[in-house]
């Protein structure tokens, strides 16, 4: 990984108590894994040297950037096709069938067959800018408490929170371009363990880029843990980190819970989408209107600002459009 990114991560970690840079670290690793280091890094270094010698050719630069984007897009398409073949083989294995019968069907509402749809969509739309992330919200005790003011049945409260978040995400073109919310309310019963649920989800959904939100409460403070994975498959190729939280005065408040969930979804989604497609952050433009509490809005916007500065110090900027 670039020394420049490492330095930025160390600097920003000192300035903030929020370990959200784990999201950036994971996404950047994915981005770099889909590039040919021997070809791409040499070309980037050559461009840098030419620019320093004042022999920089704008047309050549654009051709080089186009080469990088096409190479990256072809690698993504190949990765998606490989993932689909691996999952088809996995479904035939006896251990996988036992897992689905013993664990999956009792915890999650998505059937194994229903996951064929997003995999087919990835194959049909493998261009990086067309890839959408799956957004899921876990049914946690903290989320249940935040939604208890509705006075409905427990599962209905959970579904109501997921519906409100889906409406926020889908109310803007930026949210629609980043997320699919087909499985957003995917829990059949309350989550007992964040890591256990993430590992079970990843076992079946690996290769389908996803963001999973877990609302938690500790010492009167609401927090959101975010799990993410992208196109890369294999053991433990996912990231779990704490993203945002709010002060005790706002804990237990439904508006605060919804703002935290949306802010976390926007932030994690924009990072992952940018690393996949080279597009600049889109959902960041919606924070001013879709996050009600100023305290949470400021925390999320500060996180965006820090990450944007970090990306400008890495080779990723050569693919930004």
PDB file of C-alpha atoms in Angstrom:
ATOM      1  CA  UNK A   1       0.000   0.000   0.000  1.00  0.00           C
ATOM      2  CA  UNK A   2       1.243   3.515  -0.826  1.00  0.00           C
ATOM      3  CA  UNK A   3       3.388   5.250   1.794  1.00  0.00           C
ATOM      4  CA  UNK A   4       1.296   8.371   1.211  1.00  0.00           C
ATOM      5  CA  UNK A   5      -1.919   6.619   2.216  1.00  0.00           C
ATOM      6  CA  UNK A   6      -0.244   5.070   5.248  1.00  0.00           C
ATOM      7  CA  UNK A   7       0.935   8.497   6.375  1.00  0.00           C
ATOM      8  CA  UNK A   8      -2.539  10.006   5.940  1.00  0.00           C
ATOM      9  CA  UNK A   9      -4.129   7.179   7.890  1.00  0.00           C
ATOM     10  CA  UNK A  10      -1.722   7.737  10.790  1.00  0.00           C
ATOM     11  CA  UNK A  11      -2.266  11.488  10.761  1.00  0.00           C
ATOM     12  CA  UNK A  12      -6.046  11.324  10.595  1.00  0.00           C
ATOM     13  CA  UNK A  13      -6.199   8.613  13.244  1.00  0.00           C
ATOM     14  CA  UNK A  14      -4.472  10.978  15.673  1.00  0.00           C
ATOM     15  CA  UNK A  15      -6.934  13.745  14.920  1.00  0.00           C
ATOM     16  CA  UNK A  16     -10.085  11.660  15.237  1.00  0.00           C
ATOM     17  CA  UNK A  17     -11.319   8.986  17.595  1.00  0.00           C
ATOM     18  CA  UNK A  18     -13.480   7.465  14.860  1.00  0.00           C
ATOM     19  CA  UNK A  19     -11.878   4.377  13.262  1.00  0.00           C
ATOM     20  CA  UNK A  20     -13.796   4.859  10.009  1.00  0.00           C
ATOM     21  CA  UNK A  21     -10.541   4.854   8.080  1.00  0.00           C
ATOM     22  CA  UNK A  22     -10.707   1.064   8.238  1.00  0.00           C
ATOM     23  CA  UNK A  23     -13.386   1.432   5.554  1.00  0.00           C
ATOM     24  CA  UNK A  24     -11.050   3.478   3.385  1.00  0.00           C
ATOM     25  CA  UNK A  25      -8.174   1.078   3.989  1.00  0.00           C
ATOM     26  CA  UNK A  26     -10.282  -1.916   2.930  1.00  0.00           C
ATOM     27  CA  UNK A  27     -11.683  -0.168  -0.135  1.00  0.00           C
ATOM     28  CA  UNK A  28      -8.259   1.069  -1.216  1.00  0.00           C
ATOM     29  CA  UNK A  29      -6.855  -2.466  -0.917  1.00  0.00           C
ATOM     30  CA  UNK A  30      -9.633  -3.711  -3.195  1.00  0.00           C
ATOM     31  CA  UNK A  31      -8.930  -0.944  -5.689  1.00  0.00           C
ATOM     32  CA  UNK A  32      -5.219  -1.750  -5.774  1.00  0.00           C
ATOM     33  CA  UNK A  33      -5.857  -5.499  -6.019  1.00  0.00           C
ATOM     34  CA  UNK A  34      -7.793  -4.992  -9.270  1.00  0.00           C
ATOM     35  CA  UNK A  35      -4.978  -3.071 -10.923  1.00  0.00           C
ATOM     36  CA  UNK A  36      -1.908  -4.574 -12.539  1.00  0.00           C
ATOM     37  CA  UNK A  37       0.869  -3.177 -10.345  1.00  0.00           C
ATOM     38  CA  UNK A  38       3.597  -3.860 -12.895  1.00  0.00           C
ATOM     39  CA  UNK A  39       1.827  -1.975 -15.682  1.00  0.00           C
ATOM     40  CA  UNK A  40      -0.213   0.691 -13.945  1.00  0.00           C
ATOM     41  CA  UNK A  41       2.252   1.876 -11.321  1.00  0.00           C
ATOM     42  CA  UNK A  42       5.042   2.181 -13.868  1.00  0.00           C
ATOM     43  CA  UNK A  43       2.833   4.261 -16.144  1.00  0.00           C
ATOM     44  CA  UNK A  44       1.751   6.504 -13.280  1.00  0.00           C
ATOM     45  CA  UNK A  45       5.353   7.079 -12.219  1.00  0.00           C
ATOM     46  CA  UNK A  46       6.308   7.866 -15.808  1.00  0.00           C
ATOM     47  CA  UNK A  47       3.509  10.443 -16.008  1.00  0.00           C
ATOM     48  CA  UNK A  48       4.683  12.033 -12.785  1.00  0.00           C
ATOM     49  CA  UNK A  49       8.272  12.332 -14.048  1.00  0.00           C
ATOM     50  CA  UNK A  50       7.137  13.832 -17.349  1.00  0.00           C
ATOM     51  CA  UNK A  51       5.031  16.373 -15.516  1.00  0.00           C
ATOM     52  CA  UNK A  52       8.007  17.364 -13.366  1.00  0.00           C
ATOM     53  CA  UNK A  53      10.179  17.897 -16.472  1.00  0.00           C
ATOM     54  CA  UNK A  54       7.556  20.164 -18.103  1.00  0.00           C
ATOM     55  CA  UNK A  55       7.208  17.709 -20.981  1.00  0.00           C
ATOM     56  CA  UNK A  56       3.721  16.741 -19.924  1.00  0.00           C
ATOM     57  CA  UNK A  57       1.432  16.026 -22.863  1.00  0.00           C
ATOM     58  CA  UNK A  58      -2.270  16.505 -22.078  1.00  0.00           C
ATOM     59  CA  UNK A  59      -3.462  14.221 -24.895  1.00  0.00           C
ATOM     60  CA  UNK A  60      -1.086  11.491 -23.844  1.00  0.00           C
ATOM     61  CA  UNK A  61      -2.218  11.884 -20.254  1.00  0.00           C
ATOM     62  CA  UNK A  62      -5.864  11.405 -21.247  1.00  0.00           C
ATOM     63  CA  UNK A  63      -4.960   8.302 -23.287  1.00  0.00           C
ATOM     64  CA  UNK A  64      -3.064   6.873 -20.340  1.00  0.00           C
ATOM     65  CA  UNK A  65      -5.985   7.527 -17.987  1.00  0.00           C
ATOM     66  CA  UNK A  66      -8.343   5.898 -20.477  1.00  0.00           C
ATOM     67  CA  UNK A  67      -6.049   2.862 -20.556  1.00  0.00           C
ATOM     68  CA  UNK A  68      -6.149   2.648 -16.751  1.00  0.00           C
ATOM     69  CA  UNK A  69      -9.949   2.884 -16.635  1.00  0.00           C
ATOM     70  CA  UNK A  70     -10.435   0.240 -19.337  1.00  0.00           C
ATOM     71  CA  UNK A  71      -7.941  -2.120 -17.731  1.00  0.00           C
ATOM     72  CA  UNK A  72      -9.627  -1.659 -14.364  1.00  0.00           C
ATOM     73  CA  UNK A  73     -13.121  -2.252 -15.829  1.00  0.00           C
ATOM     74  CA  UNK A  74     -11.972  -5.446 -17.579  1.00  0.00           C
ATOM     75  CA  UNK A  75     -10.459  -6.756 -14.349  1.00  0.00           C
ATOM     76  CA  UNK A  76     -13.722  -6.100 -12.500  1.00  0.00           C
ATOM     77  CA  UNK A  77     -15.729  -7.947 -15.168  1.00  0.00           C
ATOM     78  CA  UNK A  78     -13.358 -10.916 -14.917  1.00  0.00           C
ATOM     79  CA  UNK A  79     -13.611 -10.900 -11.096  1.00  0.00           C
ATOM     80  CA  UNK A  80     -17.426 -10.936 -11.224  1.00  0.00           C
ATOM     81  CA  UNK A  81     -17.491 -13.827 -13.685  1.00  0.00           C
ATOM     82  CA  UNK A  82     -15.046 -15.800 -11.547  1.00  0.00           C
ATOM     83  CA  UNK A  83     -17.113 -15.146  -8.413  1.00  0.00           C
ATOM     84  CA  UNK A  84     -20.255 -16.464 -10.105  1.00  0.00           C
ATOM     85  CA  UNK A  85     -18.539 -19.713 -11.070  1.00  0.00           C
ATOM     86  CA  UNK A  86     -17.144 -20.152  -7.565  1.00  0.00           C
ATOM     87  CA  UNK A  87     -20.569 -19.626  -5.981  1.00  0.00           C
ATOM     88  CA  UNK A  88     -22.165 -22.144  -8.368  1.00  0.00           C
ATOM     89  CA  UNK A  89     -19.609 -24.724  -7.228  1.00  0.00           C
ATOM     90  CA  UNK A  90     -20.117 -23.797  -3.578  1.00  0.00           C
ATOM     91  CA  UNK A  91     -23.861 -24.456  -3.763  1.00  0.00           C
ATOM     92  CA  UNK A  92     -23.180 -28.044  -4.711  1.00  0.00           C
ATOM     93  CA  UNK A  93     -21.133 -28.733  -1.622  1.00  0.00           C
ATOM     94  CA  UNK A  94     -22.746 -30.637   1.251  1.00  0.00           C
ATOM     95  CA  UNK A  95     -21.296 -28.323   3.917  1.00  0.00           C
ATOM     96  CA  UNK A  96     -22.947 -25.332   2.296  1.00  0.00           C
ATOM     97  CA  UNK A  97     -26.320 -27.053   2.219  1.00  0.00           C
ATOM     98  CA  UNK A  98     -26.009 -27.945   5.911  1.00  0.00           C
ATOM     99  CA  UNK A  99     -25.124 -24.332   6.771  1.00  0.00           C
ATOM    100  CA  UNK A 100     -28.179 -22.996   4.928  1.00  0.00           C
ATOM    101  CA  UNK A 101     -30.529 -25.422   6.662  1.00  0.00           C
ATOM    102  CA  UNK A 102     -29.005 -25.005  10.122  1.00  0.00           C
ATOM    103  CA  UNK A 103     -28.225 -21.270  10.300  1.00  0.00           C
ATOM    104  CA  UNK A 104     -29.268 -19.174   7.312  1.00  0.00           C
ATOM    105  CA  UNK A 105     -32.962 -20.005   7.101  1.00  0.00           C
ATOM    106  CA  UNK A 106     -33.563 -19.284  10.803  1.00  0.00           C
ATOM    107  CA  UNK A 107     -31.822 -15.873  10.816  1.00  0.00           C
ATOM    108  CA  UNK A 108     -32.273 -14.240   7.409  1.00  0.00           C
ATOM    109  CA  UNK A 109     -35.293 -13.685   5.188  1.00  0.00           C
ATOM    110  CA  UNK A 110     -33.392 -13.800   1.880  1.00  0.00           C
ATOM    111  CA  UNK A 111     -33.483 -17.212   0.249  1.00  0.00           C
ATOM    112  CA  UNK A 112     -30.352 -18.586  -1.358  1.00  0.00           C
ATOM    113  CA  UNK A 113     -32.081 -18.536  -4.730  1.00  0.00           C
ATOM    114  CA  UNK A 114     -33.018 -14.860  -4.336  1.00  0.00           C
ATOM    115  CA  UNK A 115     -29.296 -14.005  -4.252  1.00  0.00           C
ATOM    116  CA  UNK A 116     -29.003 -15.247  -7.821  1.00  0.00           C
ATOM    117  CA  UNK A 117     -30.685 -11.984  -8.912  1.00  0.00           C
ATOM    118  CA  UNK A 118     -27.934  -9.568  -7.771  1.00  0.00           C
ATOM    119  CA  UNK A 119     -25.286 -11.946  -9.110  1.00  0.00           C
ATOM    120  CA  UNK A 120     -27.003 -11.980 -12.504  1.00  0.00           C
ATOM    121  CA  UNK A 121     -27.235  -8.175 -12.420  1.00  0.00           C
ATOM    122  CA  UNK A 122     -23.497  -7.940 -11.728  1.00  0.00           C
ATOM    123  CA  UNK A 123     -22.768 -10.168 -14.722  1.00  0.00           C
ATOM    124  CA  UNK A 124     -25.093  -8.155 -16.963  1.00  0.00           C
ATOM    125  CA  UNK A 125     -23.825  -4.756 -15.755  1.00  0.00           C
ATOM    126  CA  UNK A 126     -20.167  -5.324 -14.947  1.00  0.00           C
ATOM    127  CA  UNK A 127     -19.133  -1.792 -15.950  1.00  0.00           C
ATOM    128  CA  UNK A 128     -17.812  -0.270 -12.678  1.00  0.00           C
ATOM    129  CA  UNK A 129     -20.166   2.734 -12.791  1.00  0.00           C
ATOM    130  CA  UNK A 130     -23.199   0.403 -13.033  1.00  0.00           C
ATOM    131  CA  UNK A 131     -22.393  -1.743  -9.988  1.00  0.00           C
ATOM    132  CA  UNK A 132     -24.694  -1.179  -7.012  1.00  0.00           C
ATOM    133  CA  UNK A 133     -24.047  -2.113  -3.396  1.00  0.00           C
ATOM    134  CA  UNK A 134     -26.520  -4.144  -1.376  1.00  0.00           C
ATOM    135  CA  UNK A 135     -27.641  -2.229   1.743  1.00  0.00           C
ATOM    136  CA  UNK A 136     -28.742  -4.237   4.794  1.00  0.00           C
ATOM    137  CA  UNK A 137     -29.772  -3.087   8.286  1.00  0.00           C
ATOM    138  CA  UNK A 138     -29.454  -5.524  11.185  1.00  0.00           C
ATOM    139  CA  UNK A 139     -32.300  -5.989  13.671  1.00  0.00           C
ATOM    140  CA  UNK A 140     -30.465  -5.068  16.882  1.00  0.00           C
ATOM    141  CA  UNK A 141     -31.780  -4.381  20.421  1.00  0.00           C
ATOM    142  CA  UNK A 142     -30.713  -0.724  20.112  1.00  0.00           C
ATOM    143  CA  UNK A 143     -32.640  -0.329  16.881  1.00  0.00           C
ATOM    144  CA  UNK A 144     -35.650  -1.977  18.470  1.00  0.00           C
ATOM    145  CA  UNK A 145     -35.514   0.429  21.414  1.00  0.00           C
ATOM    146  CA  UNK A 146     -35.180   3.469  19.149  1.00  0.00           C
ATOM    147  CA  UNK A 147     -38.267   2.390  17.196  1.00  0.00           C
ATOM    148  CA  UNK A 148     -40.351   1.396  20.221  1.00  0.00           C
ATOM    149  CA  UNK A 149     -42.222   4.715  20.106  1.00  0.00           C
ATOM    150  CA  UNK A 150     -44.236   3.358  17.178  1.00  0.00           C
ATOM    151  CA  UNK A 151     -45.973   0.941  19.539  1.00  0.00           C
ATOM    152  CA  UNK A 152     -46.192  -1.811  16.935  1.00  0.00           C
ATOM    153  CA  UNK A 153     -45.136  -5.446  17.071  1.00  0.00           C
ATOM    154  CA  UNK A 154     -41.377  -5.962  17.386  1.00  0.00           C
ATOM    155  CA  UNK A 155     -40.814  -7.084  13.801  1.00  0.00           C
ATOM    156  CA  UNK A 156     -43.049  -4.294  12.489  1.00  0.00           C
ATOM    157  CA  UNK A 157     -40.920  -1.698  14.296  1.00  0.00           C
ATOM    158  CA  UNK A 158     -37.793  -3.090  12.640  1.00  0.00           C
ATOM    159  CA  UNK A 159     -39.399  -3.083   9.207  1.00  0.00           C
ATOM    160  CA  UNK A 160     -40.552   0.522   9.755  1.00  0.00           C
ATOM    161  CA  UNK A 161     -36.974   1.686  10.454  1.00  0.00           C
ATOM    162  CA  UNK A 162     -35.724  -0.096   7.334  1.00  0.00           C
ATOM    163  CA  UNK A 163     -38.491   1.474   5.270  1.00  0.00           C
ATOM    164  CA  UNK A 164     -37.631   4.968   6.514  1.00  0.00           C
ATOM    165  CA  UNK A 165     -33.950   4.447   5.645  1.00  0.00           C
ATOM    166  CA  UNK A 166     -34.843   3.014   2.237  1.00  0.00           C
ATOM    167  CA  UNK A 167     -37.008   6.054   1.501  1.00  0.00           C
ATOM    168  CA  UNK A 168     -34.138   8.403   2.386  1.00  0.00           C
ATOM    169  CA  UNK A 169     -31.642   6.514   0.229  1.00  0.00           C
ATOM    170  CA  UNK A 170     -33.980   6.221  -2.735  1.00  0.00           C
ATOM    171  CA  UNK A 171     -35.175   9.836  -2.564  1.00  0.00           C
ATOM    172  CA  UNK A 172     -32.104  11.092  -4.445  1.00  0.00           C
ATOM    173  CA  UNK A 173     -30.394  10.084  -7.713  1.00  0.00           C
ATOM    174  CA  UNK A 174     -27.115   9.742  -5.802  1.00  0.00           C
ATOM    175  CA  UNK A 175     -28.567   7.163  -3.419  1.00  0.00           C
ATOM    176  CA  UNK A 176     -30.158   5.249  -6.284  1.00  0.00           C
ATOM    177  CA  UNK A 177     -26.843   5.046  -8.138  1.00  0.00           C
ATOM    178  CA  UNK A 178     -25.003   3.671  -5.084  1.00  0.00           C
ATOM    179  CA  UNK A 179     -27.448   1.244  -3.459  1.00  0.00           C
ATOM    180  CA  UNK A 180     -29.905  -1.544  -4.068  1.00  0.00           C
ATOM    181  CA  UNK A 181     -32.221  -2.014  -1.062  1.00  0.00           C
ATOM    182  CA  UNK A 182     -33.830  -5.325  -2.050  1.00  0.00           C
ATOM    183  CA  UNK A 183     -32.635  -7.060   1.154  1.00  0.00           C
ATOM    184  CA  UNK A 184     -32.490  -4.078   3.533  1.00  0.00           C
ATOM    185  CA  UNK A 185     -34.740  -5.698   6.185  1.00  0.00           C
ATOM    186  CA  UNK A 186     -33.167  -9.137   5.933  1.00  0.00           C
ATOM    187  CA  UNK A 187     -33.310 -10.297   9.588  1.00  0.00           C
ATOM    188  CA  UNK A 188     -35.977 -12.715  10.810  1.00  0.00           C
ATOM    189  CA  UNK A 189     -34.953 -12.379  14.469  1.00  0.00           C
ATOM    190  CA  UNK A 190     -32.844 -10.011  16.530  1.00  0.00           C
ATOM    191  CA  UNK A 191     -29.102 -10.144  16.054  1.00  0.00           C
ATOM    192  CA  UNK A 192     -27.199 -11.762  18.928  1.00  0.00           C
ATOM    193  CA  UNK A 193     -23.698 -11.110  17.644  1.00  0.00           C
ATOM    194  CA  UNK A 194     -22.474  -8.600  15.064  1.00  0.00           C
ATOM    195  CA  UNK A 195     -19.442 -10.640  14.017  1.00  0.00           C
ATOM    196  CA  UNK A 196     -21.398 -13.889  13.818  1.00  0.00           C
ATOM    197  CA  UNK A 197     -24.048 -12.340  11.578  1.00  0.00           C
ATOM    198  CA  UNK A 198     -21.416 -10.688   9.380  1.00  0.00           C
ATOM    199  CA  UNK A 199     -19.526 -13.958   8.916  1.00  0.00           C
ATOM    200  CA  UNK A 200     -22.725 -15.837   8.068  1.00  0.00           C
ATOM    201  CA  UNK A 201     -23.786 -13.159   5.585  1.00  0.00           C
ATOM    202  CA  UNK A 202     -20.365 -13.005   3.997  1.00  0.00           C
ATOM    203  CA  UNK A 203     -20.170 -16.793   3.612  1.00  0.00           C
ATOM    204  CA  UNK A 204     -23.175 -16.670   1.276  1.00  0.00           C
ATOM    205  CA  UNK A 205     -23.002 -13.124  -0.139  1.00  0.00           C
ATOM    206  CA  UNK A 206     -19.253 -12.838  -0.796  1.00  0.00           C
ATOM    207  CA  UNK A 207     -18.642 -11.375  -4.241  1.00  0.00           C
ATOM    208  CA  UNK A 208     -21.791  -9.224  -3.970  1.00  0.00           C
ATOM    209  CA  UNK A 209     -20.609  -5.741  -2.855  1.00  0.00           C
ATOM    210  CA  UNK A 210     -22.516  -4.974   0.350  1.00  0.00           C
ATOM    211  CA  UNK A 211     -22.792  -2.572   3.292  1.00  0.00           C
ATOM    212  CA  UNK A 212     -24.369  -3.853   6.526  1.00  0.00           C
ATOM    213  CA  UNK A 213     -25.346  -1.473   9.364  1.00  0.00           C
ATOM    214  CA  UNK A 214     -25.577  -2.455  13.046  1.00  0.00           C
ATOM    215  CA  UNK A 215     -27.051   0.151  15.416  1.00  0.00           C
ATOM    216  CA  UNK A 216     -25.667  -0.322  18.931  1.00  0.00           C
ATOM    217  CA  UNK A 217     -25.978   1.456  22.291  1.00  0.00           C
ATOM    218  CA  UNK A 218     -23.408   1.620  25.068  1.00  0.00           C
ATOM    219  CA  UNK A 219     -23.428   3.862  28.165  1.00  0.00           C
ATOM    220  CA  UNK A 220     -26.335   5.844  26.767  1.00  0.00           C
ATOM    221  CA  UNK A 221     -24.557   6.517  23.473  1.00  0.00           C
ATOM    222  CA  UNK A 222     -25.856   5.403  20.070  1.00  0.00           C
ATOM    223  CA  UNK A 223     -23.277   4.073  17.609  1.00  0.00           C
ATOM    224  CA  UNK A 224     -23.225   2.378  14.215  1.00  0.00           C
ATOM    225  CA  UNK A 225     -20.947  -0.527  13.310  1.00  0.00           C
ATOM    226  CA  UNK A 226     -20.484  -0.984   9.572  1.00  0.00           C
ATOM    227  CA  UNK A 227     -19.528  -4.203   7.798  1.00  0.00           C
ATOM    228  CA  UNK A 228     -18.434  -4.015   4.164  1.00  0.00           C
ATOM    229  CA  UNK A 229     -17.120  -6.306   1.458  1.00  0.00           C
ATOM    230  CA  UNK A 230     -16.725  -5.940  -2.271  1.00  0.00           C
ATOM    231  CA  UNK A 231     -15.965  -8.171  -5.256  1.00  0.00           C
ATOM    232  CA  UNK A 232     -13.047 -10.026  -3.713  1.00  0.00           C
ATOM    233  CA  UNK A 233     -13.920 -13.475  -2.360  1.00  0.00           C
ATOM    234  CA  UNK A 234     -12.171 -15.827   0.040  1.00  0.00           C
ATOM    235  CA  UNK A 235     -11.835 -16.164   3.790  1.00  0.00           C
ATOM    236  CA  UNK A 236     -12.446 -13.018   5.838  1.00  0.00           C
ATOM    237  CA  UNK A 237     -12.254 -10.472   2.994  1.00  0.00           C
ATOM    238  CA  UNK A 238     -14.609  -8.156   4.849  1.00  0.00           C
ATOM    239  CA  UNK A 239     -14.192  -5.172   7.167  1.00  0.00           C
ATOM    240  CA  UNK A 240     -16.113  -4.370  10.367  1.00  0.00           C
ATOM    241  CA  UNK A 241     -15.557  -1.032  12.092  1.00  0.00           C
ATOM    242  CA  UNK A 242     -17.363   1.566  14.187  1.00  0.00           C
ATOM    243  CA  UNK A 243     -18.388   4.468  12.003  1.00  0.00           C
ATOM    244  CA  UNK A 244     -20.341   7.226  13.814  1.00  0.00           C
ATOM    245  CA  UNK A 245     -21.926   7.859  17.195  1.00  0.00           C
ATOM    246  CA  UNK A 246     -23.895  10.551  19.005  1.00  0.00           C
ATOM    247  CA  UNK A 247     -23.772  12.035  22.482  1.00  0.00           C
ATOM    248  CA  UNK A 248     -25.832  10.605  25.367  1.00  0.00           C
ATOM    249  CA  UNK A 249     -28.361  13.430  25.121  1.00  0.00           C
ATOM    250  CA  UNK A 250     -29.461  12.152  21.732  1.00  0.00           C
ATOM    251  CA  UNK A 251     -29.289   8.429  22.526  1.00  0.00           C
ATOM    252  CA  UNK A 252     -32.597   6.594  22.358  1.00  0.00           C
ATOM    253  CA  UNK A 253     -33.992   9.228  20.018  1.00  0.00           C
ATOM    254  CA  UNK A 254     -35.516   7.842  16.822  1.00  0.00           C
ATOM    255  CA  UNK A 255     -34.389  10.820  14.722  1.00  0.00           C
ATOM    256  CA  UNK A 256     -30.803  10.348  15.939  1.00  0.00           C
ATOM    257  CA  UNK A 257     -30.892   6.641  15.084  1.00  0.00           C
ATOM    258  CA  UNK A 258     -32.145   7.331  11.558  1.00  0.00           C
ATOM    259  CA  UNK A 259     -29.575  10.100  11.036  1.00  0.00           C
ATOM    260  CA  UNK A 260     -26.746   7.841  12.194  1.00  0.00           C
ATOM    261  CA  UNK A 261     -27.881   5.017   9.920  1.00  0.00           C
ATOM    262  CA  UNK A 262     -28.197   7.301   6.899  1.00  0.00           C
ATOM    263  CA  UNK A 263     -24.883   9.058   7.552  1.00  0.00           C
ATOM    264  CA  UNK A 264     -23.103   5.708   7.881  1.00  0.00           C
ATOM    265  CA  UNK A 265     -24.776   4.336   4.746  1.00  0.00           C
ATOM    266  CA  UNK A 266     -23.851   7.425   2.735  1.00  0.00           C
ATOM    267  CA  UNK A 267     -20.244   7.503   3.941  1.00  0.00           C
ATOM    268  CA  UNK A 268     -19.495   3.782   3.526  1.00  0.00           C
ATOM    269  CA  UNK A 269     -21.389   3.620   0.235  1.00  0.00           C
ATOM    270  CA  UNK A 270     -19.596   6.593  -1.289  1.00  0.00           C
ATOM    271  CA  UNK A 271     -16.163   5.212  -0.384  1.00  0.00           C
ATOM    272  CA  UNK A 272     -16.930   1.761  -1.795  1.00  0.00           C
ATOM    273  CA  UNK A 273     -18.613   3.109  -4.931  1.00  0.00           C
ATOM    274  CA  UNK A 274     -15.761   5.532  -5.597  1.00  0.00           C
ATOM    275  CA  UNK A 275     -13.176   2.794  -5.288  1.00  0.00           C
ATOM    276  CA  UNK A 276     -15.138   0.589  -7.689  1.00  0.00           C
ATOM    277  CA  UNK A 277     -15.978   3.169 -10.332  1.00  0.00           C
ATOM    278  CA  UNK A 278     -13.584   6.096  -9.939  1.00  0.00           C
ATOM    279  CA  UNK A 279     -16.558   8.419  -9.476  1.00  0.00           C
ATOM    280  CA  UNK A 280     -16.445  11.269  -6.991  1.00  0.00           C
ATOM    281  CA  UNK A 281     -18.601  11.099  -3.865  1.00  0.00           C
ATOM    282  CA  UNK A 282     -22.299  11.520  -4.675  1.00  0.00           C
ATOM    283  CA  UNK A 283     -24.307  10.921  -1.500  1.00  0.00           C
ATOM    284  CA  UNK A 284     -22.271  13.548   0.368  1.00  0.00           C
ATOM    285  CA  UNK A 285     -24.369  16.204  -1.394  1.00  0.00           C
ATOM    286  CA  UNK A 286     -27.514  14.891   0.333  1.00  0.00           C
ATOM    287  CA  UNK A 287     -26.313  15.264   3.934  1.00  0.00           C
ATOM    288  CA  UNK A 288     -27.544  18.838   4.359  1.00  0.00           C
ATOM    289  CA  UNK A 289     -31.159  17.905   3.645  1.00  0.00           C
ATOM    290  CA  UNK A 290     -31.408  14.276   4.782  1.00  0.00           C
ATOM    291  CA  UNK A 291     -29.625  14.436   8.166  1.00  0.00           C
ATOM    292  CA  UNK A 292     -31.683  16.443  10.643  1.00  0.00           C
ATOM    293  CA  UNK A 293     -29.434  16.755  13.718  1.00  0.00           C
ATOM    294  CA  UNK A 294     -26.581  19.307  13.281  1.00  0.00           C
ATOM    295  CA  UNK A 295     -24.250  17.359  15.590  1.00  0.00           C
ATOM    296  CA  UNK A 296     -24.445  14.197  13.468  1.00  0.00           C
ATOM    297  CA  UNK A 297     -24.364  16.121  10.188  1.00  0.00           C
ATOM    298  CA  UNK A 298     -21.122  17.859  11.195  1.00  0.00           C
ATOM    299  CA  UNK A 299     -19.456  14.612  12.266  1.00  0.00           C
ATOM    300  CA  UNK A 300     -20.291  12.922   8.956  1.00  0.00           C
ATOM    301  CA  UNK A 301     -19.205  15.909   6.860  1.00  0.00           C
ATOM    302  CA  UNK A 302     -15.913  16.134   8.758  1.00  0.00           C
ATOM    303  CA  UNK A 303     -15.299  12.467   7.983  1.00  0.00           C
ATOM    304  CA  UNK A 304     -15.907  13.101   4.272  1.00  0.00           C
ATOM    305  CA  UNK A 305     -13.479  16.013   4.309  1.00  0.00           C
ATOM    306  CA  UNK A 306     -10.724  13.938   5.901  1.00  0.00           C
ATOM    307  CA  UNK A 307     -11.153  11.053   3.449  1.00  0.00           C
ATOM    308  CA  UNK A 308     -11.188  13.321   0.387  1.00  0.00           C
ATOM    309  CA  UNK A 309      -7.869  14.827   1.467  1.00  0.00           C
ATOM    310  CA  UNK A 310      -6.431  11.339   1.886  1.00  0.00           C
ATOM    311  CA  UNK A 311      -7.506  10.215  -1.590  1.00  0.00           C
ATOM    312  CA  UNK A 312      -5.832  13.235  -3.158  1.00  0.00           C
ATOM    313  CA  UNK A 313      -2.514  11.927  -1.832  1.00  0.00           C
ATOM    314  CA  UNK A 314      -2.815   8.511  -3.513  1.00  0.00           C
ATOM    315  CA  UNK A 315      -2.632   7.151  -7.053  1.00  0.00           C
ATOM    316  CA  UNK A 316      -6.415   6.740  -6.958  1.00  0.00           C
ATOM    317  CA  UNK A 317      -6.804  10.335  -8.155  1.00  0.00           C
ATOM    318  CA  UNK A 318      -5.580   9.270 -11.592  1.00  0.00           C
ATOM    319  CA  UNK A 319      -8.831   7.332 -12.104  1.00  0.00           C
ATOM    320  CA  UNK A 320     -11.178   9.973 -10.675  1.00  0.00           C
ATOM    321  CA  UNK A 321     -13.585  11.367 -13.273  1.00  0.00           C
TER     322      UNK A 321
END
